[in-house]
mmCIF file of C-alpha atoms in Angstrom:
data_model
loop_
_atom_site.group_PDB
_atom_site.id
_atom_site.type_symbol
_atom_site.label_atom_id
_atom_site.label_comp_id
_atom_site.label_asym_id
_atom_site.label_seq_id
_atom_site.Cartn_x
_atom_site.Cartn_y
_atom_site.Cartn_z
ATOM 1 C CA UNK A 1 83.846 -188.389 -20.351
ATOM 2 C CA UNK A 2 82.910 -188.570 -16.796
ATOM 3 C CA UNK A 3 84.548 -185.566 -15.842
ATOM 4 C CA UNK A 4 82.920 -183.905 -18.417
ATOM 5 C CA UNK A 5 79.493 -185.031 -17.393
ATOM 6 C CA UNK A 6 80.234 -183.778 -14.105
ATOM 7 C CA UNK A 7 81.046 -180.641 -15.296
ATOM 8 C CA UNK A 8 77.710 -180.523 -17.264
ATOM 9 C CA UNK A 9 75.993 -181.356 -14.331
ATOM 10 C CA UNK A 10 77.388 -178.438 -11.735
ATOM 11 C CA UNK A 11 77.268 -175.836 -14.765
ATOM 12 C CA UNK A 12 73.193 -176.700 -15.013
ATOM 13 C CA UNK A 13 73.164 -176.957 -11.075
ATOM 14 C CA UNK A 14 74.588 -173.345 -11.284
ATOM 15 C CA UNK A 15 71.769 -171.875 -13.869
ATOM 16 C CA UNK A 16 69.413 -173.630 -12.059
ATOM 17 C CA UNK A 17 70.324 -172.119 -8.970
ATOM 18 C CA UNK A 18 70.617 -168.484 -10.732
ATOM 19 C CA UNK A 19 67.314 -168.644 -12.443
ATOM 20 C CA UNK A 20 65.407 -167.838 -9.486
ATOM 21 C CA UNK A 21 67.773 -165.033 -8.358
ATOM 22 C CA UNK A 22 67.603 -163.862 -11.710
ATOM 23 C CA UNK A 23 63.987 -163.607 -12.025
ATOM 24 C CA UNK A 24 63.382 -162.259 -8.365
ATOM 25 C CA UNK A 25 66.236 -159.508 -9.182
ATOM 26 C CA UNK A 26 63.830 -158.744 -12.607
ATOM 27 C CA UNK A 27 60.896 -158.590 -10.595
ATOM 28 C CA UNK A 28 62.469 -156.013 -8.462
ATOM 29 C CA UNK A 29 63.156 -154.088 -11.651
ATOM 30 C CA UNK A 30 59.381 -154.478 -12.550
ATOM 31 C CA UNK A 31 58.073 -153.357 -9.355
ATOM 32 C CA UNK A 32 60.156 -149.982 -8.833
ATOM 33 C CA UNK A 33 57.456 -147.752 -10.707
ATOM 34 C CA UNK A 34 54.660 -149.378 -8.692
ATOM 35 C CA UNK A 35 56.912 -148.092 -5.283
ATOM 36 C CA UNK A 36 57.387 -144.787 -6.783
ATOM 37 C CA UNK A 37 53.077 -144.514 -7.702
ATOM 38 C CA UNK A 38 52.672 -145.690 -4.390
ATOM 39 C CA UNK A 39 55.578 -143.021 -2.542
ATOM 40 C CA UNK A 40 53.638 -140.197 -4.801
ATOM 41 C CA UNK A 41 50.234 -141.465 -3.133
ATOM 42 C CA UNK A 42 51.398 -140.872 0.355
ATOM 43 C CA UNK A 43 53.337 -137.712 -0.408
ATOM 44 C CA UNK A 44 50.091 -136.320 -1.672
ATOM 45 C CA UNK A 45 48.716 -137.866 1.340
ATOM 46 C CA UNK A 46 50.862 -136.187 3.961
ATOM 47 C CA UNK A 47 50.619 -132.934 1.661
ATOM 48 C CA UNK A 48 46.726 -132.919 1.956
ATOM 49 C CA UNK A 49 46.856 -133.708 5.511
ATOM 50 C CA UNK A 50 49.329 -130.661 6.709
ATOM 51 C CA UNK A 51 47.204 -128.007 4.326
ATOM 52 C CA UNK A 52 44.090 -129.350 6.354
ATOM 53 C CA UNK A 53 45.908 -129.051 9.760
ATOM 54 C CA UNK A 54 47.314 -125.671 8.045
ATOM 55 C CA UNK A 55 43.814 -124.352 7.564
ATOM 56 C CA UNK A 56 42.485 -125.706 10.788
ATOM 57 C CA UNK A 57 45.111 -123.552 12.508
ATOM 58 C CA UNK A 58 44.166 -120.438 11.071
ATOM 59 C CA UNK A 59 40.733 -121.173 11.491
ATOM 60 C CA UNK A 60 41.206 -121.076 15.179
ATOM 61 C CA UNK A 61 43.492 -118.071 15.139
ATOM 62 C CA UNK A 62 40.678 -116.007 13.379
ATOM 63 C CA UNK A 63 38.221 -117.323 16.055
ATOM 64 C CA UNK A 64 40.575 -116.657 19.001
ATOM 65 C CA UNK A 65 41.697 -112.992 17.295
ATOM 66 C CA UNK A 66 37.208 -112.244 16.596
ATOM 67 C CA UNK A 67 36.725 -113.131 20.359
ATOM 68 C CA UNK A 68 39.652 -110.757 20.958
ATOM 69 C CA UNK A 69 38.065 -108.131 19.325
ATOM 70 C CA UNK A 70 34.768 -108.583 20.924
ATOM 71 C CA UNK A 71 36.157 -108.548 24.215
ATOM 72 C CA UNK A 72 38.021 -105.708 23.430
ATOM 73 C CA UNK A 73 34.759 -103.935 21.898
ATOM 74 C CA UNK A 74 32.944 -104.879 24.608
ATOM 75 C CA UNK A 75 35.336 -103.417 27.154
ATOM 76 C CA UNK A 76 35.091 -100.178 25.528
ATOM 77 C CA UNK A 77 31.759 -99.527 25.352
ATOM 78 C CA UNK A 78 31.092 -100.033 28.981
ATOM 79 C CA UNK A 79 34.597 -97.863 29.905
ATOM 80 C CA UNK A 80 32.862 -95.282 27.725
ATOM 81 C CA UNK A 81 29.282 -95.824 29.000
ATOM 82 C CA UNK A 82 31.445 -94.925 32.949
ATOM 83 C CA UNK A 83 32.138 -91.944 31.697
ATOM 84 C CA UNK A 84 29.005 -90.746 30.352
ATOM 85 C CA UNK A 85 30.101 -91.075 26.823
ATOM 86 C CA UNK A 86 28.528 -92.710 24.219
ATOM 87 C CA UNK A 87 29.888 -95.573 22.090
ATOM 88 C CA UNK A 88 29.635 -96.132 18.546
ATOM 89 C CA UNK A 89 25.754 -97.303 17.996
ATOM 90 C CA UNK A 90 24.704 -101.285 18.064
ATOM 91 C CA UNK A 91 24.163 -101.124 14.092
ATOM 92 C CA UNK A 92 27.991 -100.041 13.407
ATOM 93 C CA UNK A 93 29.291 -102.155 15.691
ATOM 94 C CA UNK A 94 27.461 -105.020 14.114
ATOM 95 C CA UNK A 95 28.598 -103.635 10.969
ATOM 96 C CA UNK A 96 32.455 -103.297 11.584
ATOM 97 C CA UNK A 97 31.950 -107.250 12.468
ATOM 98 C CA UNK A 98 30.444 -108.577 9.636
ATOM 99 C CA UNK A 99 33.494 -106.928 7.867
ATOM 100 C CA UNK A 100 36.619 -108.551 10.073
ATOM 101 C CA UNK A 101 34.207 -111.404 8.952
ATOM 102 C CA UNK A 102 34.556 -111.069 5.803
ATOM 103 C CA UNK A 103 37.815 -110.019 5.606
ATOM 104 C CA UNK A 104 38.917 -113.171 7.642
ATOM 105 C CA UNK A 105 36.801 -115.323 5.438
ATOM 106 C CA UNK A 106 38.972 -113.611 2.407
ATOM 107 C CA UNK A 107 42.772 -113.880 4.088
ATOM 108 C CA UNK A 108 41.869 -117.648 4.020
ATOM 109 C CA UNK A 109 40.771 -118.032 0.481
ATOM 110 C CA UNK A 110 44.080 -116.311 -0.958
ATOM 111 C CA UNK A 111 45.934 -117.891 1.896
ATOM 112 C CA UNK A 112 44.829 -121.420 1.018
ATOM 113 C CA UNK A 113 45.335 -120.556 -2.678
ATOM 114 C CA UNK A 114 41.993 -121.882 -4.113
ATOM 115 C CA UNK A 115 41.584 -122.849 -7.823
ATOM 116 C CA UNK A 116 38.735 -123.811 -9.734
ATOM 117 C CA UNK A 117 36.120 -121.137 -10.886
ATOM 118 C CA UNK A 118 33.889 -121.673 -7.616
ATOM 119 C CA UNK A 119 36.260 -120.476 -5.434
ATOM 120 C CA UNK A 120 36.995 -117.049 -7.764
ATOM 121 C CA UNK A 121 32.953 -117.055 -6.986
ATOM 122 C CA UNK A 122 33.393 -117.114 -3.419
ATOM 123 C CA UNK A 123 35.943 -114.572 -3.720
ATOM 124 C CA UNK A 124 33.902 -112.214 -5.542
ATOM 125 C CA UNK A 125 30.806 -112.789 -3.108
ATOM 126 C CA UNK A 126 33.012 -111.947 -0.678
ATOM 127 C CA UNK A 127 34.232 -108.353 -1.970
ATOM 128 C CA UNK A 128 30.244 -107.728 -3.052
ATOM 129 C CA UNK A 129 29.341 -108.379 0.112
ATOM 130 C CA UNK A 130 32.367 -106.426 1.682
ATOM 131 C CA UNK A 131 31.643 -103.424 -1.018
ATOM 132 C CA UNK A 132 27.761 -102.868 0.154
ATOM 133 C CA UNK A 133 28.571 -103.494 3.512
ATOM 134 C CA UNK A 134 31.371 -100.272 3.375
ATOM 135 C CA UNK A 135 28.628 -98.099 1.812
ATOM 136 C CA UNK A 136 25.935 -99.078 4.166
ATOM 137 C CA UNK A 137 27.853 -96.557 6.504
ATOM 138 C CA UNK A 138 27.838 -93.706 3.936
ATOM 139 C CA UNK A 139 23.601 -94.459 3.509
ATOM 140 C CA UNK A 140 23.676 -93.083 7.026
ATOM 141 C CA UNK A 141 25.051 -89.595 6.290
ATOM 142 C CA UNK A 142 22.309 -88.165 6.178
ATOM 143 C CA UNK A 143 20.259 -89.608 9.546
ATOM 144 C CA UNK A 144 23.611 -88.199 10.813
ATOM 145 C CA UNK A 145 22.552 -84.758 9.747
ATOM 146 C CA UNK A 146 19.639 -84.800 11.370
ATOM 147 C CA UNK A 147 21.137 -85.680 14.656
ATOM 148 C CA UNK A 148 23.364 -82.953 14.271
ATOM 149 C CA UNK A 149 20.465 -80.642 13.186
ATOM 150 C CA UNK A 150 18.622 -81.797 16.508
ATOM 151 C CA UNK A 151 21.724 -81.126 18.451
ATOM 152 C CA UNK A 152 21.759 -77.752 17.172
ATOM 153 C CA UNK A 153 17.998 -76.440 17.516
ATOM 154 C CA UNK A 154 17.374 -75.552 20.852
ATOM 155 C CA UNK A 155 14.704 -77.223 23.113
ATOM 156 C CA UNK A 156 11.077 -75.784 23.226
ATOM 157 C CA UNK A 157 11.601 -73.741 26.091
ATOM 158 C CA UNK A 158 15.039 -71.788 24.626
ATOM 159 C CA UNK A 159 12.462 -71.498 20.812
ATOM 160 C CA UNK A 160 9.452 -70.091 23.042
ATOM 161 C CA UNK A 161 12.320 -67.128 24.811
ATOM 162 C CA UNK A 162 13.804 -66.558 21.439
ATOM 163 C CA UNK A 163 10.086 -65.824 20.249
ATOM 164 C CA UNK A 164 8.947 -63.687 22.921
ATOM 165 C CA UNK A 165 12.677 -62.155 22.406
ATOM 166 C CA UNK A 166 12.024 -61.619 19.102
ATOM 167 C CA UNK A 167 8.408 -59.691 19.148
ATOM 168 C CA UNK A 168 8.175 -56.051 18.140
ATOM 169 C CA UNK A 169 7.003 -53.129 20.967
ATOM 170 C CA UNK A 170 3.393 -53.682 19.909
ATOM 171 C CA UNK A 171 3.105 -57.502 21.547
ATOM 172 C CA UNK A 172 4.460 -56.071 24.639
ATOM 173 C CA UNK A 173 2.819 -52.912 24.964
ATOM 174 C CA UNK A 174 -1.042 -53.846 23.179
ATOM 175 C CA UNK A 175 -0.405 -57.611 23.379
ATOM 176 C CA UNK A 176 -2.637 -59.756 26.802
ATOM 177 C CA UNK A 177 -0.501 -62.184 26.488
ATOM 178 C CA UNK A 178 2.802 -60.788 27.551
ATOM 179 C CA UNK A 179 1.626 -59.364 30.632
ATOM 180 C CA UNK A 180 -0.281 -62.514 31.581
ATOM 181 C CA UNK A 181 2.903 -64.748 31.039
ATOM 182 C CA UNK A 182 5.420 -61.978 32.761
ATOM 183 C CA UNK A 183 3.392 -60.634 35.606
ATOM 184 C CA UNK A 184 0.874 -63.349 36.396
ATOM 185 C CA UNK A 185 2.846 -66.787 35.595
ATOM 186 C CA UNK A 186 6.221 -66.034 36.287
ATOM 187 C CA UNK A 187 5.342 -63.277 38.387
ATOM 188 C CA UNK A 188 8.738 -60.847 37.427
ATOM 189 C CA UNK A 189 8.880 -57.161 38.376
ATOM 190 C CA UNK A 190 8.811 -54.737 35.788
ATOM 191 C CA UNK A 191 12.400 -53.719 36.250
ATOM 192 C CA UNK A 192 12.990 -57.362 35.216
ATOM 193 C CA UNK A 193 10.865 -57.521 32.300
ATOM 194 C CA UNK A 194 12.806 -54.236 30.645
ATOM 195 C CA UNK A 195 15.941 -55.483 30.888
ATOM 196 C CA UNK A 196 14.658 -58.598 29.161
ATOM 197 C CA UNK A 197 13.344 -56.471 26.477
ATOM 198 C CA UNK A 198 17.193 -54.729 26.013
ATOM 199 C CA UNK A 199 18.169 -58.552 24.932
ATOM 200 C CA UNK A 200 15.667 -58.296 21.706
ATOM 201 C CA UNK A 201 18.147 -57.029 19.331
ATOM 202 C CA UNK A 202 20.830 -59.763 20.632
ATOM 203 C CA UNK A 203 18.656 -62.686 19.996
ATOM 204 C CA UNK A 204 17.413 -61.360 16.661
ATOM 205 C CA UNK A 205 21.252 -62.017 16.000
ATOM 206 C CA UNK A 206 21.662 -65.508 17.339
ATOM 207 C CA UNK A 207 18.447 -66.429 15.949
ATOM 208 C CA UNK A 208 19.702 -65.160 12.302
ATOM 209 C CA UNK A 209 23.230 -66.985 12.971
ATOM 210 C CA UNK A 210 21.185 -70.319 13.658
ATOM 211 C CA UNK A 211 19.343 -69.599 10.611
ATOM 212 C CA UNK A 212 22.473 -69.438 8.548
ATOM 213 C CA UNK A 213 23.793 -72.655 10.295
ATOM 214 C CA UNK A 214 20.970 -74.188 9.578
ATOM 215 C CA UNK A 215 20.740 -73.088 6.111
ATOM 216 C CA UNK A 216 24.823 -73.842 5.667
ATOM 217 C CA UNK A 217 23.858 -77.769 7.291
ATOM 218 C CA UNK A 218 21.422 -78.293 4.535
ATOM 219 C CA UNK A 219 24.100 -77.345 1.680
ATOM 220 C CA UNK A 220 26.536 -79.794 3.516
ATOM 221 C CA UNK A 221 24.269 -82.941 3.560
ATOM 222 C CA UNK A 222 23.677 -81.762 0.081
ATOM 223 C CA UNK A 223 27.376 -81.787 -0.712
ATOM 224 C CA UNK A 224 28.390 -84.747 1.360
ATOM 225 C CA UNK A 225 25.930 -86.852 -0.451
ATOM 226 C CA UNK A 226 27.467 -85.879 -3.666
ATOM 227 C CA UNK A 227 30.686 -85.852 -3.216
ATOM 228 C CA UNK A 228 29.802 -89.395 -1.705
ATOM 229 C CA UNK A 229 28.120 -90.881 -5.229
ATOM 230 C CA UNK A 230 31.188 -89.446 -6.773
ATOM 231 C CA UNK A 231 33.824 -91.208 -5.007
ATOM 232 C CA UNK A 232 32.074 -94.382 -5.203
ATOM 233 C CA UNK A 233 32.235 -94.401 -8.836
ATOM 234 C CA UNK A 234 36.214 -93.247 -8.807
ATOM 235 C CA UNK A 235 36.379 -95.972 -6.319
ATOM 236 C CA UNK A 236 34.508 -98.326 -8.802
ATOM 237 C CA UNK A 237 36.737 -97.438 -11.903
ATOM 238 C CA UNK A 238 39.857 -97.556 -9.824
ATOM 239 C CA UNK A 239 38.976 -101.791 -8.768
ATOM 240 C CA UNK A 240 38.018 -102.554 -12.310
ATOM 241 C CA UNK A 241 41.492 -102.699 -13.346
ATOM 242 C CA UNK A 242 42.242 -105.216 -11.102
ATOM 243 C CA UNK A 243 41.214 -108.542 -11.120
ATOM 244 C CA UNK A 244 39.259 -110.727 -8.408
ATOM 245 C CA UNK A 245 42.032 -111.795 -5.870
ATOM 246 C CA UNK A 246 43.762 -108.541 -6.424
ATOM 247 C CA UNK A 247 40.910 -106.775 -5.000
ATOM 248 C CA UNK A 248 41.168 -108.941 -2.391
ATOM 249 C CA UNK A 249 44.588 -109.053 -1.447
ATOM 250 C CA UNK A 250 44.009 -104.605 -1.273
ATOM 251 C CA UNK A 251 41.136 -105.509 1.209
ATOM 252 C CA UNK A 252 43.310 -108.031 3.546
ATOM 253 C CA UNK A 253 46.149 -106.045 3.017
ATOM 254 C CA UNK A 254 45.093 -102.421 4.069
ATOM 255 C CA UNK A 255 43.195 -104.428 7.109
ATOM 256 C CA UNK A 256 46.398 -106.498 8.098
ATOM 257 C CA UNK A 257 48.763 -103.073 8.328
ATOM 258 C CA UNK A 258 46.738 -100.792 10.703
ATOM 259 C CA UNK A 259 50.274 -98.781 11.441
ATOM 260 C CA UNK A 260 50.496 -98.198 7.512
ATOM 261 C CA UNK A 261 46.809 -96.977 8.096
ATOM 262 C CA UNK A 262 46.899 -95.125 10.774
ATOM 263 C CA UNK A 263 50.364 -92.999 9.443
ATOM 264 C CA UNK A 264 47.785 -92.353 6.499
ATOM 265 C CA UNK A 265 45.514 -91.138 8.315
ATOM 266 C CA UNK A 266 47.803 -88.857 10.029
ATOM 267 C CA UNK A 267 48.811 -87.728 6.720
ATOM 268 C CA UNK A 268 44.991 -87.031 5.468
ATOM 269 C CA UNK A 269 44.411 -85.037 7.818
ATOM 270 C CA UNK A 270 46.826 -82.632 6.674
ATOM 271 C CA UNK A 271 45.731 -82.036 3.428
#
């Protein structure tokens, strides 16, 4: 009897002593889904923090690469201005700015893969913005016209010769004005002022071929400005079969591949 009292003893001794084992080794059970919340927390953590740094980094690169580009810009215009040549004008450069801006701005959106319906938004404000800004160059077409109608005119003093040039016998034979001008102003000999008079029918030419330029200029502009309208609506069809970040991705794209571009261009030309 006393051994088996003693035997009692040690066997509750020894579930005494596993109960707490027991229990702790249960509680280690109990306490694995907290540790795997918790791992999930800092893994989304981590993940968070590397997009930000991610983001961050390209940040910087698109304000290194736009200081670049100024530089660059910059360093042209005054090489040009050297040689007596001028640059693009202060408007387009401005222009051409505002759309690496907003072409930079776009690369990060589909970069960073936004969701959520205010980032489509921004998206679309973007390509608005980058849309009007494209055709703001095309309003100019015709101030461009002009120019190129000023360039062609002749100053005052090549109209008033073509004038004179262009008179019939009577304004130099009854005319006062011709021989006040000729032999009084400029004082030429007559000699001189009949072999001007041989150059009438030569300038009635040139002043009929500027005529016609002028005249073929005008149906240009007219053309241009059409053919400008049209386009913009094929354009406008063409990006209405694709959707918001499509659009974009053709904008970032056809800016990221300038070699692409530039063998295109190449290739234009020849058509």
């Amino acid at each position: 009897l006393g051994l088996a009292s003693s035997s009692v003893v040690k066997i509750e001794q020894t579930q005494s002593s596993d109960g707490p084992g027991s229990d702790a080794w249960s509680t280690g059970q109990d306490s694995r889904p907290d540790r795997r919340m918790a791992r999930k927390a800092e893994l989304a953590r981590e993940s968070r923090k590397r997009k930000k740094v991610y983001v961050q980094t390209l940040q910087e690169k698109a304000r290194r690469y736009a200081s670049k580009v100024e530089a660059l810009e910059r360093r042209e215009t005054r090489a040009l201005a050297s040689l007596g040549l001028s640059s693009v004008s202060r408007d387009e450069q401005h222009r051409r700015m505002e759309q690496n801006e907003i072409l930079r701005a776009m690369a990060l959106k589909i970069d960073s893969r936004p969701e959520g319906k205010a980032d489509a938004e921004a998206i679309k404000k973007l390509l608005r913005k980058f849309t009007e800004n494209s055709r703001k160059r095309q309003a100019q077409v015709s101030g461009l016209f002009d120019k190129v109608k000023e360039c062609v005119v002749p100053e005052l003093q090549a109209k008033f010769a073509l004038w004179i040039l262009s008179q019939d016998d009577r304004f130099y034979e009854e005319s006062s004005f011709w021989p006040s001008l000729a032999y009084q102003e400029l004082g030429i000999s007559i000699d001189q002022a009949e072999k001007l008079k041989t150059l009438r029918k030569e300038v009635a030419n040139r002043r009929n071929n500027l005529d016609q330029t002028l005249s073929k200029l005008e149906t240009v502009r007219g053309e241009a400005i059409v053919n400008m309208t049209s386009l913009n609506k094929a354009m406008d069809k063409l990006m209405s079969h694709l959707n918001t970040e499509q659009q974009a991705k053709f904008a970032v794209w056809v800016a990221k591949n300038k070699w692409c571009m530039e063998m295109m261009s190449v290739l234009w030309g020849k058509h």
